[in-house]
């Protein structure tokens, strides 16, 4: 079955990522969504929380944001058991705890409950599909679909198959998230590496950021200003390789590497080696946490909403065309 | 004299960064700009090139973009000697070759030619002020003002004093670039470190990006897509510390570090160690250059213009306010 056909998505685990993922799927007219979570007040919680994710602010009062109307129209089904949630799924997507034992156990159960044709996706940020599927009979079905927070707005989905995942299932996931009208941009990652690609890049930068704060080169707040005033907007418009291709002029990235090579190597040789676990190199933690708390405190719901509106504007501007 | 008073800026070296910097200064109504470059066809080159930087595309045909009108109104002066270019400067800013001997020699000359009150700024990306000023009598005047390309659009200016630079001169530079109406955001860096802060963060990410391409985890083009579809727009709206403060929910960045700590440490332990100079760890270069060339080729002037228009939109969106 093609990804363009109507789909029935069973979502397991409706925390913040799960709610946002539900909104992502419900934005497709021909997708039916089944939801299951073990929290006792699940139905109440969903009715209260899901509307925050459903519509863009401008249409927040429209009928699409009403959970009741989604239920009465048959587009959303709330379940109190995994059995009924999975029974008719064409896709089962899990956003449960980041815990290997939980993941292995849930996939073993899902395998016995969902149709054999159903695609199995895990939203993990850290546990590879090949580890999660250890208890499964069929090791061709499961793959990682790693979203970036919040998935109903952020375009990236990292699709990370296990070595044994069937290519057709990888292709299906890629096609599902690439449908016309979607602002989402799925990318297939070719090898299972810790942190996949997006978080590896983010954590590489974060490590140096923590080092620079620890060394008093810059405050956490000033470092954030630097990022927002340069690399953020640059990388919203160009990737890193494209940026340096452009930066090198006619000689492209080769000329850039020749010109900046000695500074670059000096920086690479001196990159900070802070750690987040263990006993050495963790002195930065309290300083960074303190400076971050001082700068930002706890964000209010209004601040989060405003940041989401701005994020939507950046993403809209990415695909805007400019006439001459 | 306060930075809000009229200033007379002498620009030495009018390559691409210098032209863009001239446009930055000319955007201030009360700044007079003197320009000097050693290329033989300088006046012709300036008349042809500067208009590309002067105005936003929408007003490109307006009178402000005419070099002739800037000259006739006394706001722009073209010089064929360093002596006359510096004679009345309140600020001397240099964008010459990235070469220590050149920098030391030019500052020694400028010190003898410019008024003793003039502020001395170098636009270097790699050579600290403390190294550049070795031949100078007065070691309190020089500081780095490191722009991001292109400076007439990109908001960041990294102000990096030498240990002996006077605090008043640091404050003046900060104030000059913070004037009302400017979209620029100067940040003072507290220690002279190679690459300053912005490029250290960029190069930390780039090193891992090159490693992931070398290891066939992802193509250069797909890596760029990942960056543009996640971290770029996120960091255009939030700094890295603010992002993780938000990502940690009520517990802030402390909760985030607790929750993601084990994946983060695993990523940090396994970060790529490619090199750009030397004999080891440079195998990635040809692969990255080839994939980047294949993906992007050489950008046309129209493509560069469109990217600049998009960059302006991102930067405008950063300061937009959202009513409730």
Coordinates of C-alpha atoms in Angstrom, one line a residue:
Chain A
X1 CA 0.0 0.0 0.0
X2 CA 1.3 3.4 -0.9
X3 CA 1.9 6.1 1.7
X4 CA -0.4 8.4 -0.2
X5 CA -3.4 6.1 0.6
X6 CA -5.4 6.7 3.7
X7 CA -3.5 5.5 6.8
X8 CA -4.5 4.6 10.3
X9 CA -1.8 5.5 12.8
X10 CA -1.7 4.0 16.3
X11 CA 0.2 6.3 18.6
X12 CA 1.5 4.7 21.8
X13 CA 2.6 7.2 24.5
X14 CA 1.0 10.7 24.5
X15 CA 3.5 12.9 26.3
X16 CA 4.5 16.2 24.8
X17 CA 6.2 14.6 21.8
X18 CA 3.2 12.2 21.3
X19 CA 0.7 15.1 21.4
X20 CA 2.7 17.0 18.9
X21 CA 3.0 13.9 16.7
X22 CA -0.8 13.3 16.9
X23 CA -1.2 16.9 15.6
X24 CA 1.2 16.2 12.8
X25 CA -0.8 13.1 11.7
X26 CA -4.2 14.8 12.1
X27 CA -3.0 17.6 9.8
X28 CA -3.3 15.0 7.0
X29 CA -7.0 14.8 5.9
X30 CA -6.9 11.1 5.1
X31 CA -5.2 9.8 8.3
X32 CA -7.1 8.3 11.2
X33 CA -5.4 8.4 14.5
X34 CA -5.7 5.9 17.4
X35 CA -4.2 7.0 20.7
X36 CA -3.2 5.0 23.8
X37 CA -1.4 6.0 27.0
X38 CA -1.3 4.4 30.4
X39 CA -2.0 7.6 32.4
X40 CA -5.2 7.2 34.4
X41 CA -6.7 10.6 33.4
X42 CA -5.7 10.1 29.8
X43 CA -9.0 11.1 28.1
X44 CA -9.3 14.3 30.2
X45 CA -5.6 15.1 29.7
X46 CA -5.9 14.7 25.9
X47 CA -9.0 16.9 25.6
X48 CA -7.2 19.6 27.5
X49 CA -3.7 19.3 25.9
X50 CA -4.2 18.3 22.3
X51 CA -5.9 21.5 21.2
X52 CA -2.7 23.4 22.0
X53 CA -1.0 21.5 19.2
X54 CA -3.7 21.2 16.6
X55 CA -4.0 24.5 14.9
X56 CA -1.8 27.4 14.1
X57 CA -2.6 30.3 16.4
X58 CA -4.5 32.2 13.8
X59 CA -7.1 29.5 13.5
X60 CA -7.0 28.2 17.1
X61 CA -10.7 28.7 17.6
X62 CA -11.7 26.9 14.4
X63 CA -13.5 23.5 14.5
X64 CA -10.4 21.5 13.6
X65 CA -9.0 22.2 17.1
X66 CA -11.9 20.6 18.9
X67 CA -11.0 17.1 20.1
X68 CA -14.8 16.3 20.4
X69 CA -15.3 17.0 16.7
X70 CA -12.3 14.9 15.7
X71 CA -13.8 12.0 17.7
X72 CA -17.3 12.4 16.4
X73 CA -16.0 12.6 12.8
X74 CA -14.1 9.3 13.4
X75 CA -10.7 10.8 12.8
X76 CA -9.5 10.3 16.4
X77 CA -10.1 7.3 18.6
X78 CA -9.1 7.1 22.3
X79 CA -8.2 3.7 23.6
X80 CA -7.7 2.2 27.1
X81 CA -5.9 -0.9 25.8
X82 CA -2.9 -1.6 23.5
X83 CA -4.9 -4.4 21.9
X84 CA -7.7 -2.2 20.5
X85 CA -5.3 0.7 19.7
X86 CA -3.3 -1.5 17.4
X87 CA -6.0 -3.7 15.9
X88 CA -6.5 -1.8 12.7
X89 CA -3.2 0.1 12.4
X90 CA -1.4 0.6 9.1
X91 CA 1.3 2.4 11.1
X92 CA 2.2 2.0 14.8
X93 CA 4.3 4.8 16.3
X94 CA 5.7 4.7 19.8
X95 CA 6.8 7.7 22.0
X96 CA 7.2 5.9 25.3
X97 CA 10.0 6.1 27.9
X98 CA 13.6 6.1 26.7
X99 CA 14.3 2.7 28.2
X100 CA 15.5 -0.3 26.3
X101 CA 13.6 -2.9 28.4
X102 CA 10.3 -1.0 27.8
X103 CA 11.0 -0.6 24.1
X104 CA 11.8 -4.3 23.6
X105 CA 8.7 -5.4 25.6
X106 CA 6.3 -3.1 23.8
X107 CA 7.5 -4.1 20.3
X108 CA 7.1 -7.8 21.2
X109 CA 3.5 -7.1 22.3
X110 CA 2.8 -4.9 19.3
X111 CA 4.1 -7.5 16.9
X112 CA 1.4 -9.9 18.2
X113 CA -1.4 -7.4 18.2
X114 CA -1.1 -5.2 15.1
X115 CA -1.7 -6.4 11.5
X116 CA 1.5 -8.0 10.0
X117 CA 1.5 -5.4 7.3
X118 CA 1.6 -2.5 9.8
X119 CA 4.7 -0.2 9.7
X120 CA 6.4 0.1 13.1
X121 CA 8.1 3.4 14.0
X122 CA 9.9 4.4 17.2
X123 CA 10.4 8.1 18.0
X124 CA 13.4 7.4 20.2
X125 CA 16.3 9.9 20.3
X126 CA 18.8 7.4 21.5
X127 CA 18.0 3.7 21.2
X128 CA 18.7 2.1 17.8
X129 CA 16.0 0.0 16.1
X130 CA 18.4 -2.9 16.0
X131 CA 18.5 -2.9 19.9
X132 CA 14.7 -2.4 20.3
X133 CA 13.8 -5.3 18.0
X134 CA 15.7 -8.0 19.9
X135 CA 12.6 -9.8 21.1
X136 CA 10.7 -9.6 17.8
X137 CA 10.2 -12.4 15.4
X138 CA 10.3 -10.3 12.3
X139 CA 13.3 -7.9 12.2
X140 CA 12.4 -6.2 8.9
X141 CA 9.6 -4.0 10.2
X142 CA 11.0 -1.6 12.8
X143 CA 12.7 1.7 12.1
X144 CA 13.4 4.9 14.0
X145 CA 11.5 8.1 13.1
X146 CA 13.3 10.6 15.2
X147 CA 11.5 14.0 15.3
X148 CA 12.8 17.3 16.4
X149 CA 10.8 19.1 19.1
X150 CA 8.1 20.2 18.4
X151 CA 7.4 17.7 15.5
X152 CA 4.1 19.4 14.4
X153 CA 6.2 22.4 13.5
X154 CA 9.8 21.3 13.1
X155 CA 10.4 19.9 9.5
X156 CA 13.0 17.3 10.3
X157 CA 12.3 13.6 10.7
X158 CA 15.4 11.4 10.9
X159 CA 14.5 7.9 9.5
X160 CA 17.0 5.4 10.8
X161 CA 16.5 1.8 9.8
X162 CA 18.3 -1.1 11.4
X163 CA 20.6 -3.0 9.1
X164 CA 17.8 -5.6 8.6
X165 CA 14.9 -3.2 8.1
X166 CA 13.4 -3.7 4.6
X167 CA 14.0 -1.0 2.1
X168 CA 10.3 -0.8 1.2
X169 CA 9.5 0.1 4.8
X170 CA 12.2 2.8 4.7
X171 CA 10.8 4.1 1.5
X172 CA 7.2 4.1 2.8
X173 CA 8.2 6.2 5.9
X174 CA 10.1 8.7 3.7
X175 CA 7.1 9.0 1.3
X176 CA 4.6 9.4 4.1
X177 CA 6.4 12.5 5.5
X178 CA 7.1 13.9 2.1
X179 CA 3.5 14.2 0.9
X180 CA 2.6 17.4 -1.0
X181 CA 1.5 20.2 1.3
X182 CA 3.7 18.9 4.2
X183 CA 6.4 21.2 5.4
X184 CA 8.2 18.1 6.8
X185 CA 11.5 17.0 5.4
X186 CA 12.4 13.4 6.2
X187 CA 16.0 12.3 5.8
X188 CA 17.2 8.7 5.7
X189 CA 20.3 8.1 7.9
X190 CA 22.5 5.3 6.5
X191 CA 24.0 3.9 9.7
X192 CA 22.9 3.6 13.2
X193 CA 25.1 5.9 15.2
X194 CA 24.5 7.3 18.7
X195 CA 22.5 10.5 18.6
X196 CA 21.8 10.0 14.8
X197 CA 22.9 13.1 12.9
X198 CA 21.0 16.1 14.2
X199 CA 21.8 15.6 17.8
X200 CA 25.4 14.7 17.1
X201 CA 25.8 18.1 15.3
X202 CA 24.0 19.9 18.1
X203 CA 26.0 18.1 20.9
X204 CA 29.3 18.8 19.1
X205 CA 28.5 22.5 19.2
X206 CA 27.1 22.3 22.7
X207 CA 30.3 20.7 24.1
X208 CA 32.3 23.7 22.8
X209 CA 29.7 26.1 24.1
X210 CA 29.9 24.7 27.6
X211 CA 33.7 24.8 27.4
X212 CA 33.7 28.5 26.5
X213 CA 31.4 29.3 29.3
X214 CA 33.5 27.3 31.8
X215 CA 36.6 29.1 30.6
X216 CA 34.9 32.6 31.0
X217 CA 35.5 33.4 27.3
X218 CA 31.8 34.3 27.1
X219 CA 28.6 34.1 29.2
X220 CA 25.9 31.6 28.4
X221 CA 23.6 34.5 27.4
X222 CA 26.2 36.2 25.2
X223 CA 27.0 32.8 23.6
X224 CA 23.3 32.5 22.7
X225 CA 23.3 36.0 21.3
X226 CA 26.3 35.1 19.1
X227 CA 24.5 32.0 17.8
X228 CA 21.2 33.8 17.1
X229 CA 23.0 36.7 15.4
X230 CA 25.1 34.6 13.0
X231 CA 25.0 30.8 12.7
X232 CA 21.3 30.4 13.4
X233 CA 20.0 32.5 10.5
X234 CA 22.9 31.4 8.3
X235 CA 22.0 27.7 8.8
X236 CA 18.3 28.4 8.5
X237 CA 19.0 29.5 5.0
X238 CA 22.0 27.4 4.0
X239 CA 23.5 24.1 5.3
X240 CA 27.0 24.1 6.6
X241 CA 28.6 22.7 3.5
X242 CA 26.6 25.1 1.2
X243 CA 27.6 28.0 3.4
X244 CA 31.3 27.3 3.0
X245 CA 30.8 26.5 -0.7
X246 CA 29.5 30.1 -1.0
X247 CA 32.1 31.5 1.5
X248 CA 34.9 30.2 -0.7
X249 CA 33.7 32.3 -3.7
X250 CA 34.6 30.9 -7.1
X251 CA 36.9 28.2 -5.5
X252 CA 34.1 26.9 -3.4
X253 CA 34.6 24.9 -0.2
X254 CA 38.1 23.8 -1.4
X255 CA 39.2 27.5 -1.4
X256 CA 37.6 28.0 1.9
X257 CA 39.4 25.1 3.5
X258 CA 42.7 26.3 2.0
X259 CA 42.2 29.9 3.3
X260 CA 40.8 29.1 6.8
X261 CA 42.6 25.8 7.2
X262 CA 45.2 26.9 9.7
X263 CA 42.7 28.7 12.0
X264 CA 40.4 25.7 11.7
X265 CA 43.0 23.2 12.6
X266 CA 44.1 25.4 15.6
X267 CA 40.5 25.5 16.7
X268 CA 40.0 21.7 16.2
X269 CA 43.2 21.0 18.2
X270 CA 42.0 23.1 21.1
X271 CA 38.3 22.1 21.2
X272 CA 37.0 21.7 24.8
X273 CA 36.7 18.2 26.2
X274 CA 34.1 18.7 28.9
X275 CA 32.0 15.7 30.0
X276 CA 28.5 15.4 31.3
X277 CA 28.9 12.1 33.1
X278 CA 31.8 10.8 35.1
X279 CA 34.1 12.7 37.5
X280 CA 36.4 14.7 35.3
X281 CA 35.6 17.6 33.2
X282 CA 32.1 18.2 34.6
X283 CA 32.9 21.5 36.5
X284 CA 31.1 23.5 33.8
X285 CA 27.7 22.1 34.7
X286 CA 26.8 24.3 37.7
X287 CA 28.1 27.4 36.0
X288 CA 26.2 26.8 32.8
X289 CA 23.0 25.8 34.7
X290 CA 23.3 28.9 36.9
X291 CA 23.9 31.3 34.0
X292 CA 21.1 29.7 31.9
X293 CA 18.6 30.0 34.8
X294 CA 19.6 33.6 35.5
X295 CA 19.2 34.5 31.8
X296 CA 15.9 32.8 31.1
X297 CA 14.2 31.4 34.2
X298 CA 11.3 29.2 33.4
X299 CA 9.5 30.0 30.1
X300 CA 5.9 30.9 30.4
X301 CA 3.2 29.4 28.1
X302 CA 3.0 32.8 26.4
X303 CA 6.7 32.9 25.7
X304 CA 6.6 29.3 24.3
X305 CA 3.7 30.3 22.1
X306 CA 5.6 33.3 20.8
X307 CA 8.7 31.2 20.1
X308 CA 6.6 28.7 18.2
X309 CA 5.0 31.5 16.1
X310 CA 8.5 32.8 15.3
X311 CA 9.7 29.2 14.4
X312 CA 6.8 28.9 12.0
X313 CA 7.8 32.2 10.4
X314 CA 11.4 31.0 9.9
X315 CA 10.2 27.7 8.4
X316 CA 7.7 29.6 6.1
X317 CA 10.5 31.9 5.0
X318 CA 12.7 28.9 4.1
X319 CA 10.4 28.0 1.2
X320 CA 9.4 31.5 0.1
X321 CA 10.3 32.3 -3.4
X322 CA 11.8 35.7 -4.4
X323 CA 11.0 37.1 -7.8
X324 CA 13.6 39.3 -9.6
Chain B
X1 CA 33.5 61.6 22.2
X2 CA 30.4 59.4 22.4
X3 CA 29.7 56.8 19.7
X4 CA 26.4 58.5 19.0
X5 CA 28.3 61.6 17.7
X6 CA 29.1 61.9 14.0
X7 CA 32.0 59.6 13.1
X8 CA 34.5 59.5 10.3
X9 CA 35.5 56.0 9.5
X10 CA 38.6 55.2 7.5
X11 CA 38.4 51.8 5.9
X12 CA 41.6 50.1 4.7
X13 CA 41.1 47.2 2.3
X14 CA 38.0 47.1 0.2
X15 CA 37.6 43.4 -0.8
X16 CA 34.2 41.8 -0.3
X17 CA 34.2 42.2 3.4
X18 CA 35.4 45.8 3.2
X19 CA 32.7 46.7 0.6
X20 CA 30.0 45.2 2.9
X21 CA 31.5 47.0 5.9
X22 CA 31.4 50.3 4.0
X23 CA 27.7 49.7 3.3
X24 CA 27.2 49.0 7.0
X25 CA 28.8 52.4 8.0
X26 CA 27.0 54.3 5.2
X27 CA 23.7 53.1 6.5
X28 CA 24.3 55.5 9.5
X29 CA 23.3 59.0 8.4
X30 CA 26.0 60.7 10.5
X31 CA 29.0 58.7 9.5
X32 CA 31.5 59.8 6.8
X33 CA 33.5 57.1 5.2
X34 CA 37.0 57.3 3.8
X35 CA 38.1 54.3 1.7
X36 CA 41.6 53.2 0.7
X37 CA 42.8 50.1 -1.2
X38 CA 46.0 49.4 -3.1
X39 CA 44.3 47.9 -6.2
X40 CA 45.2 50.0 -9.3
X41 CA 41.6 50.3 -10.6
X42 CA 40.2 51.0 -7.1
X43 CA 37.9 53.9 -8.0
X44 CA 36.3 52.1 -10.9
X45 CA 36.0 48.8 -8.9
X46 CA 34.3 50.6 -6.1
X47 CA 31.8 52.4 -8.3
X48 CA 30.9 49.1 -9.9
X49 CA 30.8 46.9 -6.7
X50 CA 29.6 49.1 -3.8
X51 CA 26.1 49.7 -5.1
X52 CA 25.5 45.9 -4.8
X53 CA 25.9 46.3 -1.0
X54 CA 24.3 49.7 -0.4
X55 CA 20.6 49.2 -0.5
X56 CA 18.1 46.5 0.2
X57 CA 16.8 45.1 -3.2
X58 CA 13.5 46.9 -3.0
X59 CA 15.2 50.3 -3.1
X60 CA 18.2 49.4 -5.2
X61 CA 17.4 52.1 -7.7
X62 CA 17.1 54.8 -5.1
X63 CA 19.5 57.7 -4.9
X64 CA 21.2 56.2 -1.8
X65 CA 22.8 53.5 -4.0
X66 CA 24.6 55.9 -6.2
X67 CA 28.3 56.1 -5.4
X68 CA 28.5 59.5 -7.2
X69 CA 25.8 61.0 -5.0
X70 CA 27.6 59.7 -1.9
X71 CA 30.8 61.4 -3.1
X72 CA 29.1 64.7 -4.1
X73 CA 27.3 64.9 -0.7
X74 CA 30.6 64.4 1.1
X75 CA 29.7 61.1 2.8
X76 CA 32.2 59.0 0.9
X77 CA 35.8 59.9 0.1
X78 CA 38.1 57.8 -2.1
X79 CA 41.8 57.9 -1.3
X80 CA 44.9 56.9 -3.1
X81 CA 47.2 57.1 0.0
X82 CA 46.9 55.8 3.5
X83 CA 48.0 59.2 4.8
X84 CA 45.0 61.1 3.5
X85 CA 42.6 58.3 4.2
X86 CA 43.5 58.3 7.9
X87 CA 44.1 62.0 8.5
X88 CA 40.7 62.9 9.9
X89 CA 39.6 59.5 11.1
X90 CA 37.7 59.0 14.4
X91 CA 37.8 55.3 13.6
X92 CA 40.3 53.3 11.4
X93 CA 39.0 49.9 10.4
X94 CA 41.2 47.4 8.5
X95 CA 40.1 44.5 6.3
X96 CA 43.5 43.6 4.7
X97 CA 45.1 40.2 4.1
X98 CA 45.1 37.7 7.0
X99 CA 48.8 37.9 7.4
X100 CA 50.6 38.8 10.7
X101 CA 53.4 40.8 9.1
X102 CA 51.0 42.9 7.1
X103 CA 48.8 43.6 10.1
X104 CA 51.8 44.6 12.3
X105 CA 53.2 46.9 9.7
X106 CA 49.9 48.6 8.8
X107 CA 49.1 49.4 12.5
X108 CA 52.5 50.8 13.0
X109 CA 51.9 53.1 10.1
X110 CA 48.3 54.0 11.0
X111 CA 49.5 54.9 14.5
X112 CA 51.8 57.6 13.0
X113 CA 49.2 58.9 10.6
X114 CA 45.8 58.9 12.3
X115 CA 44.7 61.2 15.2
X116 CA 45.8 59.8 18.5
X117 CA 42.1 59.7 19.6
X118 CA 41.1 57.5 16.7
X119 CA 39.8 54.0 17.5
X120 CA 41.6 51.2 15.8
X121 CA 39.6 48.1 14.7
X122 CA 40.8 45.0 12.8
X123 CA 38.3 42.8 11.0
X124 CA 40.5 39.7 11.3
X125 CA 38.9 36.3 11.8
X126 CA 42.1 34.7 13.1
X127 CA 44.9 37.1 14.3
X128 CA 44.5 38.4 17.8
X129 CA 44.9 42.1 18.5
X130 CA 47.7 41.4 21.0
X131 CA 49.7 39.9 18.2
X132 CA 48.9 42.6 15.7
X133 CA 49.9 45.5 17.9
X134 CA 53.4 44.2 18.7
X135 CA 55.1 47.1 16.7
X136 CA 52.8 49.8 18.1
X137 CA 53.8 52.4 20.8
X138 CA 50.4 52.5 22.4
X139 CA 48.9 49.1 23.1
X140 CA 45.6 50.4 24.5
X141 CA 43.9 51.3 21.2
X142 CA 43.6 48.3 19.0
X143 CA 40.8 45.7 19.2
X144 CA 39.2 43.1 16.9
X145 CA 35.8 43.7 15.4
X146 CA 35.1 40.4 13.7
X147 CA 32.1 40.5 11.5
X148 CA 30.2 37.6 10.0
X149 CA 29.8 37.5 6.2
X150 CA 28.1 39.6 4.9
X151 CA 28.4 42.3 7.6
X152 CA 25.9 44.7 6.1
X153 CA 23.3 42.0 6.7
X154 CA 24.5 39.7 9.4
X155 CA 23.9 41.1 12.9
X156 CA 26.9 39.7 14.8
X157 CA 30.1 41.6 15.5
X158 CA 32.5 40.0 17.9
X159 CA 34.5 42.6 19.8
X160 CA 37.7 41.0 21.0
X161 CA 40.1 43.3 22.9
X162 CA 43.7 42.5 23.7
X163 CA 44.4 42.2 27.5
X164 CA 45.8 45.8 27.4
X165 CA 43.0 47.4 25.3
X166 CA 41.4 50.2 27.3
X167 CA 37.8 49.5 28.5
X168 CA 36.6 52.8 27.2
X169 CA 37.6 51.8 23.6
X170 CA 35.8 48.4 24.0
X171 CA 32.7 50.3 25.3
X172 CA 32.9 52.8 22.4
X173 CA 32.9 49.9 19.8
X174 CA 30.0 48.2 21.5
X175 CA 28.0 51.4 21.6
X176 CA 28.8 52.3 18.0
X177 CA 27.2 49.0 16.7
X178 CA 24.3 49.1 19.1
X179 CA 22.9 52.4 18.0
X180 CA 19.1 52.6 17.7
X181 CA 17.8 51.5 14.3
X182 CA 20.7 49.1 13.8
X183 CA 20.0 45.4 13.5
X184 CA 23.5 44.7 14.5
X185 CA 24.3 42.9 17.7
X186 CA 27.9 43.4 19.0
X187 CA 29.1 41.0 21.7
X188 CA 32.3 41.5 23.7
X189 CA 34.5 38.3 23.9
X190 CA 36.4 38.2 27.2
X191 CA 39.5 36.3 26.2
X192 CA 41.5 36.1 23.0
X193 CA 41.0 32.5 21.8
X194 CA 41.7 31.1 18.3
X195 CA 38.6 31.5 16.1
X196 CA 36.9 33.7 18.8
X197 CA 33.5 32.2 19.6
X198 CA 31.3 32.1 16.5
X199 CA 33.8 30.3 14.4
X200 CA 34.8 27.9 17.2
X201 CA 31.1 26.9 17.5
X202 CA 30.8 26.6 13.7
X203 CA 34.1 24.6 13.3
X204 CA 33.1 22.2 16.2
X205 CA 29.9 21.4 14.3
X206 CA 31.7 21.3 10.9
X207 CA 34.3 18.8 12.2
X208 CA 31.5 16.3 13.2
X209 CA 29.7 17.0 9.9
X210 CA 32.9 16.1 7.9
X211 CA 33.3 13.0 10.0
X212 CA 29.7 11.8 9.3
X213 CA 30.1 12.3 5.6
X214 CA 33.5 10.5 5.6
X215 CA 31.9 7.6 7.5
X216 CA 29.0 7.4 5.0
X217 CA 26.4 8.0 7.7
X218 CA 24.9 10.8 5.6
X219 CA 25.7 12.7 2.4
X220 CA 26.8 16.3 2.5
X221 CA 23.6 17.3 0.9
X222 CA 21.4 15.4 3.3
X223 CA 23.4 16.7 6.3
X224 CA 22.7 20.3 5.0
X225 CA 19.0 19.4 4.8
X226 CA 19.1 18.1 8.4
X227 CA 20.7 21.3 9.6
X228 CA 18.2 23.6 7.7
X229 CA 15.2 21.5 8.9
X230 CA 16.1 21.5 12.6
X231 CA 19.0 23.3 14.2
X232 CA 19.1 26.3 11.8
X233 CA 15.6 27.6 12.5
X234 CA 15.8 26.6 16.1
X235 CA 19.0 28.5 16.7
X236 CA 17.7 31.5 14.7
X237 CA 15.0 31.8 17.3
X238 CA 16.7 30.5 20.5
X239 CA 20.3 30.2 21.5
X240 CA 21.6 26.7 22.4
X241 CA 21.4 27.2 26.1
X242 CA 17.9 28.7 25.9
X243 CA 16.8 25.8 23.6
X244 CA 17.8 23.2 26.2
X245 CA 16.3 25.3 29.0
X246 CA 13.0 25.1 27.2
X247 CA 13.6 21.5 26.2
X248 CA 14.0 20.5 29.8
X249 CA 10.5 21.7 30.7
X250 CA 10.0 22.8 34.3
X251 CA 13.4 21.4 35.3
X252 CA 15.1 23.5 32.6
X253 CA 18.6 22.7 31.3
X254 CA 19.4 20.7 34.4
X255 CA 16.6 18.3 33.7
X256 CA 17.6 18.1 30.1
X257 CA 21.2 17.2 31.0
X258 CA 20.0 14.5 33.4
X259 CA 17.6 13.1 30.8
X260 CA 19.9 13.2 27.7
X261 CA 23.2 12.9 29.6
X262 CA 24.0 9.3 28.7
X263 CA 23.3 9.8 25.0
X264 CA 25.2 13.1 25.1
X265 CA 28.3 11.5 26.7
X266 CA 28.2 8.6 24.3
X267 CA 28.1 11.2 21.4
X268 CA 30.9 13.3 23.0
X269 CA 33.1 10.2 23.5
X270 CA 32.7 9.2 19.8
X271 CA 32.9 12.6 18.1
X272 CA 35.0 12.5 14.9
X273 CA 38.6 13.7 15.0
X274 CA 39.2 14.6 11.4
X275 CA 41.9 17.1 10.6
X276 CA 42.3 19.7 7.8
X277 CA 46.1 20.0 8.0
X278 CA 48.7 17.4 8.5
X279 CA 48.8 13.8 7.1
X280 CA 46.4 11.9 9.3
X281 CA 42.6 12.2 9.4
X282 CA 42.3 14.3 6.2
X283 CA 40.8 11.5 4.0
X284 CA 37.4 13.2 4.3
X285 CA 38.4 16.3 2.3
X286 CA 38.1 15.0 -1.3
X287 CA 34.8 13.3 -0.4
X288 CA 33.3 16.4 1.2
X289 CA 34.5 18.7 -1.6
X290 CA 33.2 16.4 -4.3
X291 CA 29.8 15.9 -2.7
X292 CA 29.5 19.7 -2.0
X293 CA 30.5 20.5 -5.6
X294 CA 28.0 18.0 -6.9
X295 CA 25.2 19.3 -4.7
X296 CA 25.7 23.1 -5.3
X297 CA 28.2 23.9 -8.1
X298 CA 29.1 27.5 -8.2
X299 CA 26.4 29.9 -7.0
X300 CA 25.2 32.4 -9.5
X301 CA 24.8 36.1 -8.6
X302 CA 21.0 35.6 -8.6
X303 CA 21.2 32.7 -6.2
X304 CA 23.4 34.8 -3.9
X305 CA 20.9 37.6 -4.0
X306 CA 18.0 35.3 -3.2
X307 CA 19.9 33.9 -0.3
X308 CA 20.6 37.4 1.0
X309 CA 16.9 38.3 0.7
X310 CA 16.0 35.2 2.7
X311 CA 18.7 36.0 5.3
X312 CA 17.2 39.5 5.7
X313 CA 13.8 37.9 6.2
X314 CA 15.1 35.6 8.9
X315 CA 16.8 38.5 10.7
X316 CA 13.7 40.6 10.4
X317 CA 11.6 37.8 11.8
X318 CA 13.9 37.6 14.8
X319 CA 12.8 40.9 16.1
X320 CA 9.1 40.8 15.1
X321 CA 6.7 41.0 18.0
X322 CA 3.6 38.8 18.2
X323 CA 0.5 40.2 19.8
X324 CA -1.8 37.8 21.7

